[in-house]
XYZ file of C-alpha atoms in Angstrom:
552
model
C 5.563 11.402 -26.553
C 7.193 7.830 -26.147
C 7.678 8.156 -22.544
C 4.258 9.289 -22.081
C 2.640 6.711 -24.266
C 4.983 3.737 -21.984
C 3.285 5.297 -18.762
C -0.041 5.249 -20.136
C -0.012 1.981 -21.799
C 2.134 0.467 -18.366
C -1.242 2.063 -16.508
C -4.087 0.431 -18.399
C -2.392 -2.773 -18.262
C -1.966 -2.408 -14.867
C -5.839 -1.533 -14.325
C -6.903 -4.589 -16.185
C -4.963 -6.906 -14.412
C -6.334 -5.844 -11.122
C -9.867 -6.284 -12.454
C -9.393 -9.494 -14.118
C -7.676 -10.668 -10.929
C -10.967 -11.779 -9.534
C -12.561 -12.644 -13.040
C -10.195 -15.217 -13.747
C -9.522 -16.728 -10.220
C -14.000 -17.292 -10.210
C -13.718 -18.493 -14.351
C -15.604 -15.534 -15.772
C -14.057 -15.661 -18.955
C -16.779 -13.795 -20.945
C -16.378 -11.087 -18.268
C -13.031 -10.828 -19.105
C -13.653 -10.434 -23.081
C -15.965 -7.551 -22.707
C -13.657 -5.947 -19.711
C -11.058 -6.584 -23.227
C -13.922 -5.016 -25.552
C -14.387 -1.984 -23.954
C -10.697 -1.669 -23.402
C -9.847 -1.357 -26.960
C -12.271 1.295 -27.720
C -8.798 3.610 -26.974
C -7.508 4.828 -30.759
C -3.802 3.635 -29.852
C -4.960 -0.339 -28.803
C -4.704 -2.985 -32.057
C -4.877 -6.195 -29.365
C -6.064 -6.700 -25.976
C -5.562 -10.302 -24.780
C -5.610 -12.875 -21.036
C -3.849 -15.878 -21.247
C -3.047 -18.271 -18.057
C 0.370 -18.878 -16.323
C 0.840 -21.476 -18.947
C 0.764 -18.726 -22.195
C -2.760 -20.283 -22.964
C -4.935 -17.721 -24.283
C -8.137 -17.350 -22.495
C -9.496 -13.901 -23.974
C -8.198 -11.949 -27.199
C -9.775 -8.913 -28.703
C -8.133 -7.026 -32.036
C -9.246 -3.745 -33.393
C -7.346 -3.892 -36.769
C -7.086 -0.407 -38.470
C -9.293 1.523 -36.099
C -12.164 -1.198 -36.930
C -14.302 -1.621 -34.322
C -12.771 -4.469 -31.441
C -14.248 -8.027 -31.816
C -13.359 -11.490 -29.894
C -10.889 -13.670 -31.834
C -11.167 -16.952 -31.185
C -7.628 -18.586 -31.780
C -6.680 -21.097 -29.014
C -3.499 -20.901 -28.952
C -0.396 -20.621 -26.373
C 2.048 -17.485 -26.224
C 5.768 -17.272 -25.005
C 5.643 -15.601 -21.497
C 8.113 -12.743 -20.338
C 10.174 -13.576 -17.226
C 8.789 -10.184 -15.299
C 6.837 -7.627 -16.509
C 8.369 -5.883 -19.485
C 7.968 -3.354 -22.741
C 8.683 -4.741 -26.204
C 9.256 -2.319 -29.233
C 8.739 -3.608 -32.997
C 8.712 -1.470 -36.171
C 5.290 -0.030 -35.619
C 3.950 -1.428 -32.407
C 4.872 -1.832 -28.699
C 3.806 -5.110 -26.932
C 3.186 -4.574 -22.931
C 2.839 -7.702 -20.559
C 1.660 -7.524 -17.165
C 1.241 -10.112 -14.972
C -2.116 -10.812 -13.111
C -1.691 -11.302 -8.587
C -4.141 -12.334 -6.787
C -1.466 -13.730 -3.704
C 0.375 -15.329 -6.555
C 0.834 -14.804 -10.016
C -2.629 -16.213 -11.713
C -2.173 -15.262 -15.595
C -0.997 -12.333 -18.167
C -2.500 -9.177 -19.917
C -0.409 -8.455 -23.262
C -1.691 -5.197 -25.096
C -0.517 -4.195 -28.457
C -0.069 -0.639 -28.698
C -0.066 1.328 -32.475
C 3.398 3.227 -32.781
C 1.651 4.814 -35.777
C 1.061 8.527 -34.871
C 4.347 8.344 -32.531
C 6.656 7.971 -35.906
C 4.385 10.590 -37.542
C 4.984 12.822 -34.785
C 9.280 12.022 -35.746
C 8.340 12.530 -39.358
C 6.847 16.448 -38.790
C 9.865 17.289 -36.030
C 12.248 16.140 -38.473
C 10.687 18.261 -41.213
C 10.009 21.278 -39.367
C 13.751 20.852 -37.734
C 15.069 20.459 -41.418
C 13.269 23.897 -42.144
C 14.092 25.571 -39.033
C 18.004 24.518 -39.804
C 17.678 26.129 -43.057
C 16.254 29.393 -41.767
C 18.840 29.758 -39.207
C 21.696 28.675 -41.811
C 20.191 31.546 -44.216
C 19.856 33.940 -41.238
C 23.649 33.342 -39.962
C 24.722 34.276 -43.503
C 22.616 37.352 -43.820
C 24.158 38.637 -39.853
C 28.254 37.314 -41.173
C 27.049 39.560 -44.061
C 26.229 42.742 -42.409
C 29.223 42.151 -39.687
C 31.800 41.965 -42.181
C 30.255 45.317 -43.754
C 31.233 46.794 -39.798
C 34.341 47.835 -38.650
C 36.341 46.016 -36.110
C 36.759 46.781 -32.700
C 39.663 47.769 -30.988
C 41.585 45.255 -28.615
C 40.084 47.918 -25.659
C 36.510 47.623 -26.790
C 36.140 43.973 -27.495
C 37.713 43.593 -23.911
C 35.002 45.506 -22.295
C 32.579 44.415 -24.205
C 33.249 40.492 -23.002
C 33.286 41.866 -19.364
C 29.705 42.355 -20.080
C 28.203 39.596 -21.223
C 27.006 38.374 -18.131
C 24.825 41.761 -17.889
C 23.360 40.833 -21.337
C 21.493 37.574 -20.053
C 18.315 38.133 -20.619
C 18.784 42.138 -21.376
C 17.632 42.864 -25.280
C 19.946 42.980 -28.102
C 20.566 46.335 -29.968
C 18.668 46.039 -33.357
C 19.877 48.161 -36.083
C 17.704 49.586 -38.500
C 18.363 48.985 -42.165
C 17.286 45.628 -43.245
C 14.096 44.387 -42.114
C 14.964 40.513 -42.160
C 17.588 41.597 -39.985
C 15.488 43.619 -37.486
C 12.613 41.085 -37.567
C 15.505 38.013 -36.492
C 16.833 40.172 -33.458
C 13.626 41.257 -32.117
C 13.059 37.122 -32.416
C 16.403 36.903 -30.706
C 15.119 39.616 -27.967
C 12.584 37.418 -27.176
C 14.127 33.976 -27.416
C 16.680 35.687 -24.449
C 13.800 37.056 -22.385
C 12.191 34.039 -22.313
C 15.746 31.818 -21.590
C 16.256 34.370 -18.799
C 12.825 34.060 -17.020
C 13.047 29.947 -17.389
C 16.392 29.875 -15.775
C 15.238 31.630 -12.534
C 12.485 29.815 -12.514
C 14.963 26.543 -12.604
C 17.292 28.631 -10.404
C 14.169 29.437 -8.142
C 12.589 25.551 -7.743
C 16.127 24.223 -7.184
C 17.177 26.049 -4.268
C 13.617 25.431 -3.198
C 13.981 21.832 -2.998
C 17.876 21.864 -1.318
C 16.196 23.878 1.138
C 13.516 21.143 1.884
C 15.724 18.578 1.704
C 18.489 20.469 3.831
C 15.640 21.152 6.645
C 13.708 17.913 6.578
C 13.451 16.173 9.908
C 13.835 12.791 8.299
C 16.492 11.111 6.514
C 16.213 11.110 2.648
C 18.623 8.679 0.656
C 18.509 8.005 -3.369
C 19.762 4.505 -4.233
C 20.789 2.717 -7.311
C 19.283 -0.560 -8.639
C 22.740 -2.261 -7.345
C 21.917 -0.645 -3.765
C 24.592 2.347 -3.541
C 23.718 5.140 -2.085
C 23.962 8.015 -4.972
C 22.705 11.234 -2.795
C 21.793 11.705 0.950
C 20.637 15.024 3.109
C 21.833 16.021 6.004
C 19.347 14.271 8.046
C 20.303 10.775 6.709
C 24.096 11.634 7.269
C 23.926 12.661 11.052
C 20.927 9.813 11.695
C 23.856 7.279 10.168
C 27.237 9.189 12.098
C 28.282 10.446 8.419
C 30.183 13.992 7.600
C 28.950 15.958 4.481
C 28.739 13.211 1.557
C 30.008 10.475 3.445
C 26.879 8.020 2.194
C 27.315 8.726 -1.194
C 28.984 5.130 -2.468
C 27.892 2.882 0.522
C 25.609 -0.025 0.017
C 22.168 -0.216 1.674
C 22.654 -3.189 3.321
C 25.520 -1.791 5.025
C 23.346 1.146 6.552
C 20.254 -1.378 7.387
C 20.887 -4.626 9.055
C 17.793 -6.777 7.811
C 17.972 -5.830 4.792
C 18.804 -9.062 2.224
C 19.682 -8.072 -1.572
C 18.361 -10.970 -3.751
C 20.181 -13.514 -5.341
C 20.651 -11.815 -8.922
C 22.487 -9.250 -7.092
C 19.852 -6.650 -7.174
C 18.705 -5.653 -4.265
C 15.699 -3.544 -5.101
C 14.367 -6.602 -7.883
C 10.851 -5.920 -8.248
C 10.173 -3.682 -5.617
C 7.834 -0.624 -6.752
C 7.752 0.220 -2.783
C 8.102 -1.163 0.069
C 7.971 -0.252 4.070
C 9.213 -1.966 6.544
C 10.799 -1.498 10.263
C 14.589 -2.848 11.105
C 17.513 -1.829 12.543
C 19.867 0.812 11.292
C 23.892 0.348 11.605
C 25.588 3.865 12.284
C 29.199 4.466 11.318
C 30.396 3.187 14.868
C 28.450 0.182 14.599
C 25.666 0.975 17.139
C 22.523 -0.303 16.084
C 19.472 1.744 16.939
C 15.466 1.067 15.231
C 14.546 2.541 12.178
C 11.612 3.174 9.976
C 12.127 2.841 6.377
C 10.246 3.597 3.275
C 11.257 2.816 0.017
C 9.930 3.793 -3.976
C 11.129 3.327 -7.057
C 11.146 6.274 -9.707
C 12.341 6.782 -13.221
C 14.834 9.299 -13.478
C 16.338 10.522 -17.252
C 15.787 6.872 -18.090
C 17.554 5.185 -14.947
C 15.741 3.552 -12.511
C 16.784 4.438 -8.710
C 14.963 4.214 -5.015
C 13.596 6.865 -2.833
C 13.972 5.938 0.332
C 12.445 7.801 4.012
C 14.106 6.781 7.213
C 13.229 7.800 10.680
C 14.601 7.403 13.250
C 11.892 5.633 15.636
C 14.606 4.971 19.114
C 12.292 7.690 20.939
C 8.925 6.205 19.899
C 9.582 3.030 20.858
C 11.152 3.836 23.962
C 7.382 5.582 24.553
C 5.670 2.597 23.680
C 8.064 0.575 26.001
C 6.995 3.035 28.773
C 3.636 2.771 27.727
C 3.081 -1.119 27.942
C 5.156 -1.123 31.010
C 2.768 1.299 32.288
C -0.467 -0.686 31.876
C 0.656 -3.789 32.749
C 1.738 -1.976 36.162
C -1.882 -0.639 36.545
C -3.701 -3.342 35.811
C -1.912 -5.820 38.096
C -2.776 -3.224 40.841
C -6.305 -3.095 39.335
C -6.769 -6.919 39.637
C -6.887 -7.709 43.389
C -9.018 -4.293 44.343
C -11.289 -5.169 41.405
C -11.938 -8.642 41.952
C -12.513 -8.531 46.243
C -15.038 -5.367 44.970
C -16.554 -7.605 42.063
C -17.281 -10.237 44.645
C -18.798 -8.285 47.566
C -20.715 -6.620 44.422
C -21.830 -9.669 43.748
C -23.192 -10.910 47.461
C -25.279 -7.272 47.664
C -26.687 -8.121 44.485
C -27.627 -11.952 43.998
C -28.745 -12.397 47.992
C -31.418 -10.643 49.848
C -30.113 -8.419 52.002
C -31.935 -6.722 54.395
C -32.576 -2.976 53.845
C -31.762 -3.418 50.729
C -34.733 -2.864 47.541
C -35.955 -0.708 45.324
C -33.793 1.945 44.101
C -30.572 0.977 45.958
C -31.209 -2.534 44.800
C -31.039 -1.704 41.242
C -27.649 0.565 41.549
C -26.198 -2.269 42.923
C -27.277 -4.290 40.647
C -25.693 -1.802 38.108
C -22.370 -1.434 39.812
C -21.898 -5.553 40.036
C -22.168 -4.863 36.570
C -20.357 -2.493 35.601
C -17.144 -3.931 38.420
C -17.568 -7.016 36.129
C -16.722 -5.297 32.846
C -13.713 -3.644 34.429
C -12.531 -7.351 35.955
C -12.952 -8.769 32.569
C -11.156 -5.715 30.736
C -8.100 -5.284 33.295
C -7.791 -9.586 32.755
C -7.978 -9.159 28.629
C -5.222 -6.523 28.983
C -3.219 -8.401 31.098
C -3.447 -11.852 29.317
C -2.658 -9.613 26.206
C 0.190 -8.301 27.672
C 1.088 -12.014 28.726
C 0.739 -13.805 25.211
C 2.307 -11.345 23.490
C 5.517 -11.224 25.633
C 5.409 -15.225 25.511
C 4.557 -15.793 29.453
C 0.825 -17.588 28.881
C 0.581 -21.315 29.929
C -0.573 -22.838 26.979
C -2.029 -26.615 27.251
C -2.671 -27.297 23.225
C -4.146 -30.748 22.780
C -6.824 -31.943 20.265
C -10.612 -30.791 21.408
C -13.869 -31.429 19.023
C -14.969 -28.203 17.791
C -18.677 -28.595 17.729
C -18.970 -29.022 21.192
C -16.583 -26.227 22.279
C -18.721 -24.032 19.662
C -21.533 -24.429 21.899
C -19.949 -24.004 25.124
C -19.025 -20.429 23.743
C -22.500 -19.877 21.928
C -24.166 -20.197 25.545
C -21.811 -17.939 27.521
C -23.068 -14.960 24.918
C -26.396 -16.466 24.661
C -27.894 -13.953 27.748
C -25.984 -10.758 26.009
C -27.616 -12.237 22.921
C -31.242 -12.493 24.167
C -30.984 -8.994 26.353
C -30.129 -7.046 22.278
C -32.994 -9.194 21.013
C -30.452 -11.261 18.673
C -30.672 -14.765 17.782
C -26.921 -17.110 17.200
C -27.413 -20.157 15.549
C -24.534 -22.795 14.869
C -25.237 -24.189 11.137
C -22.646 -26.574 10.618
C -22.815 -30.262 8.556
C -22.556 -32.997 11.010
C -18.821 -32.599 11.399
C -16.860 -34.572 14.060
C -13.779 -32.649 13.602
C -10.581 -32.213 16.157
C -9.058 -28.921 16.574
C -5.219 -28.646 17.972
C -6.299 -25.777 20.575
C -5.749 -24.710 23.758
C -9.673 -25.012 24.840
C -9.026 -22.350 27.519
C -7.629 -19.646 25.448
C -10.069 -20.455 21.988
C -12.819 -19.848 23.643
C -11.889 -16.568 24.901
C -10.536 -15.515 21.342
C -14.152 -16.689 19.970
C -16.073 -15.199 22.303
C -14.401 -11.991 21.087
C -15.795 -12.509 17.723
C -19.237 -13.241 19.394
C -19.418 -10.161 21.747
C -18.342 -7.865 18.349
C -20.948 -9.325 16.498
C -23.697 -8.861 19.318
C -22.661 -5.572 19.874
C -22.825 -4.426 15.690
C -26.461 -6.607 15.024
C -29.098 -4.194 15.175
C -32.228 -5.879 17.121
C -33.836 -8.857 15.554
C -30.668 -9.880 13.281
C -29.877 -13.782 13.750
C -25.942 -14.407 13.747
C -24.873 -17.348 11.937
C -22.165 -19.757 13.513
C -20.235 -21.685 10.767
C -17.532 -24.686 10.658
C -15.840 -26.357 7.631
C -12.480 -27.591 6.749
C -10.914 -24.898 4.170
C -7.368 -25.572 2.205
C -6.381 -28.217 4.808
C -7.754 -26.409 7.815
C -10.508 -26.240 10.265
C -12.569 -22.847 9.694
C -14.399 -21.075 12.402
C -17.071 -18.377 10.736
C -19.112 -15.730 12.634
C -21.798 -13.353 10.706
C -23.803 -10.951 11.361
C -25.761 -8.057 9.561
C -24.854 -4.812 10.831
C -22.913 -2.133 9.560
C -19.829 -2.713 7.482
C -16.723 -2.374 8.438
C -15.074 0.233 6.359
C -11.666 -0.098 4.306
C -9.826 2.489 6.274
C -10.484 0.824 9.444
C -8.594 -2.902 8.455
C -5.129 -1.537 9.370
C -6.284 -0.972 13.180
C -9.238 -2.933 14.111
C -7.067 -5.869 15.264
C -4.878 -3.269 17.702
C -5.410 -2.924 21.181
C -7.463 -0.272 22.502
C -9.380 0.401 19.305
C -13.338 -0.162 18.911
C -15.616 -0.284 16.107
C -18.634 1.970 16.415
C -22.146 1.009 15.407
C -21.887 3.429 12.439
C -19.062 1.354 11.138
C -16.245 4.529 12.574
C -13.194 3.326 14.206
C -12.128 5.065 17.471
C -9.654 4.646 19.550
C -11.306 2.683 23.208
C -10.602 0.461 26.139
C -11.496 -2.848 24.488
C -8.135 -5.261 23.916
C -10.973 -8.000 22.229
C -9.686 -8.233 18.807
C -6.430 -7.488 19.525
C -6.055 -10.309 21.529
C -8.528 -13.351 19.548
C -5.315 -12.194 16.744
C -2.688 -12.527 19.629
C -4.027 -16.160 20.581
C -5.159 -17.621 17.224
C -1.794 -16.686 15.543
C -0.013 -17.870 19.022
C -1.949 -21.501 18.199
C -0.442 -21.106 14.742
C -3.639 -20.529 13.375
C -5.182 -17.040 11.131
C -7.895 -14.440 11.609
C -9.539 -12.074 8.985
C -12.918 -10.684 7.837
C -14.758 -9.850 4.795
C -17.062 -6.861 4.821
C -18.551 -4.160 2.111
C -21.719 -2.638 1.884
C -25.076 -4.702 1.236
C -23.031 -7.862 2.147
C -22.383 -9.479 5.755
C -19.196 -9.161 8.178
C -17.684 -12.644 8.439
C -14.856 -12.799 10.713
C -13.085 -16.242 10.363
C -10.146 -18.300 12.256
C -8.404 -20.878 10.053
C -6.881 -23.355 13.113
C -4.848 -26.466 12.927
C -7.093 -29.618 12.705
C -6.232 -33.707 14.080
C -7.727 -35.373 11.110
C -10.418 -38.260 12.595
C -13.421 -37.775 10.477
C -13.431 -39.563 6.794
C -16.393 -36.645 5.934
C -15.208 -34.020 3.695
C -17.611 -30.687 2.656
């Protein structure tokens, strides 16, 4: 009942510091006090309270003696825990938890009533004092009747211990005569019944789970909090060039080369799980790449690590193959595409004889069409190039305004064709950007095209610039669909588009992909907010020459 009251208490905290993460960072202290209120309508809560990083209290709610919960308003400062922790006292348990929101912001502390858990002692004691009893008084009454048998012989009581292990779970002769007697072994009959059918069950799940564990394809390790390996399948022990057991004792860090203990010599401090790709260091010192999952887990009171490897040497020998691949084809691509792009281009812009109507306009729609692929095969190519580190870049300072509205008027035709409006609304803001103008334009017009593409007809897009935390900050809105959760881990990947039904699919478009590749090459950011009933902003955070004394 302890443990299960820790895991619920540890989870409530937890759930109010996520939701008073954005409460307190915006100053919505009353928020927080009824988020408090309604927290401490559970029977087990006597104090629900939000302080700052300082101890200061911001909220505090009591519910003394299953009263109902009501504000206190004491403005005072509390001693804070190093880390996040469980405190026992007589009759209570005291949980912090620590409030992120990118860094720590403030503290939760509930009070907990140990009340009905030392009841709960109280009645196991008692009914365990009255059990003992019964059994004492039952023990006498079964010496009693033994002693009133005769012994075995040396013969018998030797077969009859050769047997035992055909008793488990078989039931007990009762004999007839006294009826406290006959009631306590048809007890015992059952009490060994039900033993027997538990332990196969145990038996059952156990060989169960050495079988999964012998057959999995990955490697499965269990790891102390100082970062020795206590247990290891097979999978683990042939992916690291170890015999039967040989893992068992060896430190993490000697099995994964990036791997960095901390400096209080734990090397799992804090983490609750964590995934990452390195390199993996077999017994004979080759190195080969390795994916690694780790999770922490409570195990008859000890804390230890899960951890999943995989060996990843084949996938990324696939996606070596695979890069190689289309930066081969589109470097053959280019020249064909470009020489047909331009002759494309004559048929279609002059007047050539023989040449209207019908035929004119598929023309006109291959010129297009060759165009997309030109532009496509050169986005995957300069990908390829900034990535790998080969792209010429000429970063110098370049006023942002002005470069904003060389970009607006490249999209400006897409724009109008979609029946979509982009305006720049920006304060009159002579900033300097350190940029390559070359390469930001092509990352912004990225943003641009996606937000053309996603406006349904009629929608204006809004163009915004400000300096944010030091930084020059590049905005682009629009109003179509949002962009749902699931779809933030890829939509920055190559060859992945958003639909207009806000579905990710995998696609030829590298746009995205690479306005990340270049903004993070200029040592600048890109992200985007989106949910439903609100707008998609994308922004990029870039490096900024201060020259202008105005400030917004």
């Amino acid at each position: 009942e302890t443990m299960a009251l820790e895991t619920r208490a540890q989870a409530l905290a937890n759930q109010i510091a996520i939701s008073a993460a954005s409460l307190l960072v915006t100053r919505r202290y009353s928020e927080i006090e009824e988020l408090l209120v309604r927290t401490a309508i559970f029977p087990d809560i006597l104090r629900a309270q939000v302080t700052d990083t300082e101890g200061r209290m911001l909220s505090d709610v009591v519910r003394p003696n299953g009263e109902e919960a009501r504000a206190v308003f004491e403005f005072k400062s509390l001693p804070l825990p190093q880390k996040k922790s469980l405190e026992y006292g007589d009759v209570e348990l005291v949980v912090w938890q620590p409030i992120d929101a990118g860094t720590s912001i403030g503290w939760v502390r509930l009070v907990y009533s140990l009340n009905h858990v030392i009841e709960l002692r109280r009645r196991i004691v008692y009914d365990g004092a009255w059990a003992a009893l019964i059994a004492v008084t039952a023990s006498l009454l079964l010496f009693a009747a033994f002693l009133r048998r005769p012994m075995r012989s040396v013969a018998e009581a030797t077969r009859f211990a050769g047997q035992l292990d055909e008793l488990r779970g078989a039931p007990f002769p009762v004999e007839r005569g006294s009826e406290e007697i006959e009631q306590l072994g048809e007890a015992l009959n059952r009490v060994s019944l039900r033993l027997a059918e538990q332990e196969l069950a145990i038996t059952a799940a156990n060989r169960r789970l050495e079988a999964i564990l012998r057959h999995a394809i990955d490697g499965i390790v269990t790891v102390d909090v100082k970062g020795k390996v206590e247990s290891a399948n097979p999978a683990a022990e042939r992916m690291f060039g170890f015999g039967v057991g040989g893992l068992n004792g060896h430190l993490f860090t000697e099995l994964v080369a990036d791997f960095s203990p901390s400096d209080e010599g734990d090397p799992m401090n804090e983490a609750v799980r964590i995934e990452f790709e390195t390199n993996g260091v077999r017994r004979d010192g080759s190195v080969f790449p390795v994916l690694i999952g780790l999770q922490q887990m409570d195990l008859e009171g000890r804390c230890l690590y899960v951890g999943l490897l995989r060996d990843i040497t084949e996938q990324k020998r696939l996606e070596s193959m695979k890069e190689k691949f289309v930066e081969s084809v589109s470097h053959e691509l280019r020249t064909p595409l470009t020489a047909l792009h331009g002759s494309l281009e004559l048929l279609a812009t002059d007047n050539i004889e023989g040449l209207h109507g019908k035929a004119k306009d598929l023309v006109a729609l291959a010129y297009k069409n060759s165009g997309r692929l030109v532009r496509l095969v050169n986005d995957i190519l300069d990908f390829e190039d900034v990535q790998a580190g080969r792209a010429p870049f000429d970063v110098r300072p370049i006023p942002i305004v002005p470069l904003l509205h060389e970009v607006i008027a490249t999209q400006q035709a897409f724009a109008v064709e979609r029946n979509i409006k982009i305006v720049l609304d920006t304060p009159p803001l002579n900033a300097m950007a350190l940029v390559d103008p070359r390469w930001i334009k092509q990352a912004l017009t990225a943003l641009m095209t996606r937000a053309v593409r996603s406006s349904p007809s009629g929608e204006i897009i809004s163009i915004g610039v400000y300096r944010a935390e030091g930084r020059l900050r590049v905005t682009v809105t629009d109003h179509g669909s949002p962009i749902p959760k699931e779809a933030r881990p890829y939509l920055f990947q190559k060859f992945v588009q958003l639909e207009t039904d806000a579905r990710y699919h995998e696609g030829a478009d590298v746009g995205l992909g690479l306005a990340k590749a270049i903004v993070e090459h200029l040592g600048g950011m890109i992200d985007f907010t989106s949910g439903p009933n609100t707008a998609t902003t994308f922004f990029v955070d870039l490096p900024e020459i201060e020259n202008d004394p105005i400030h917004f």
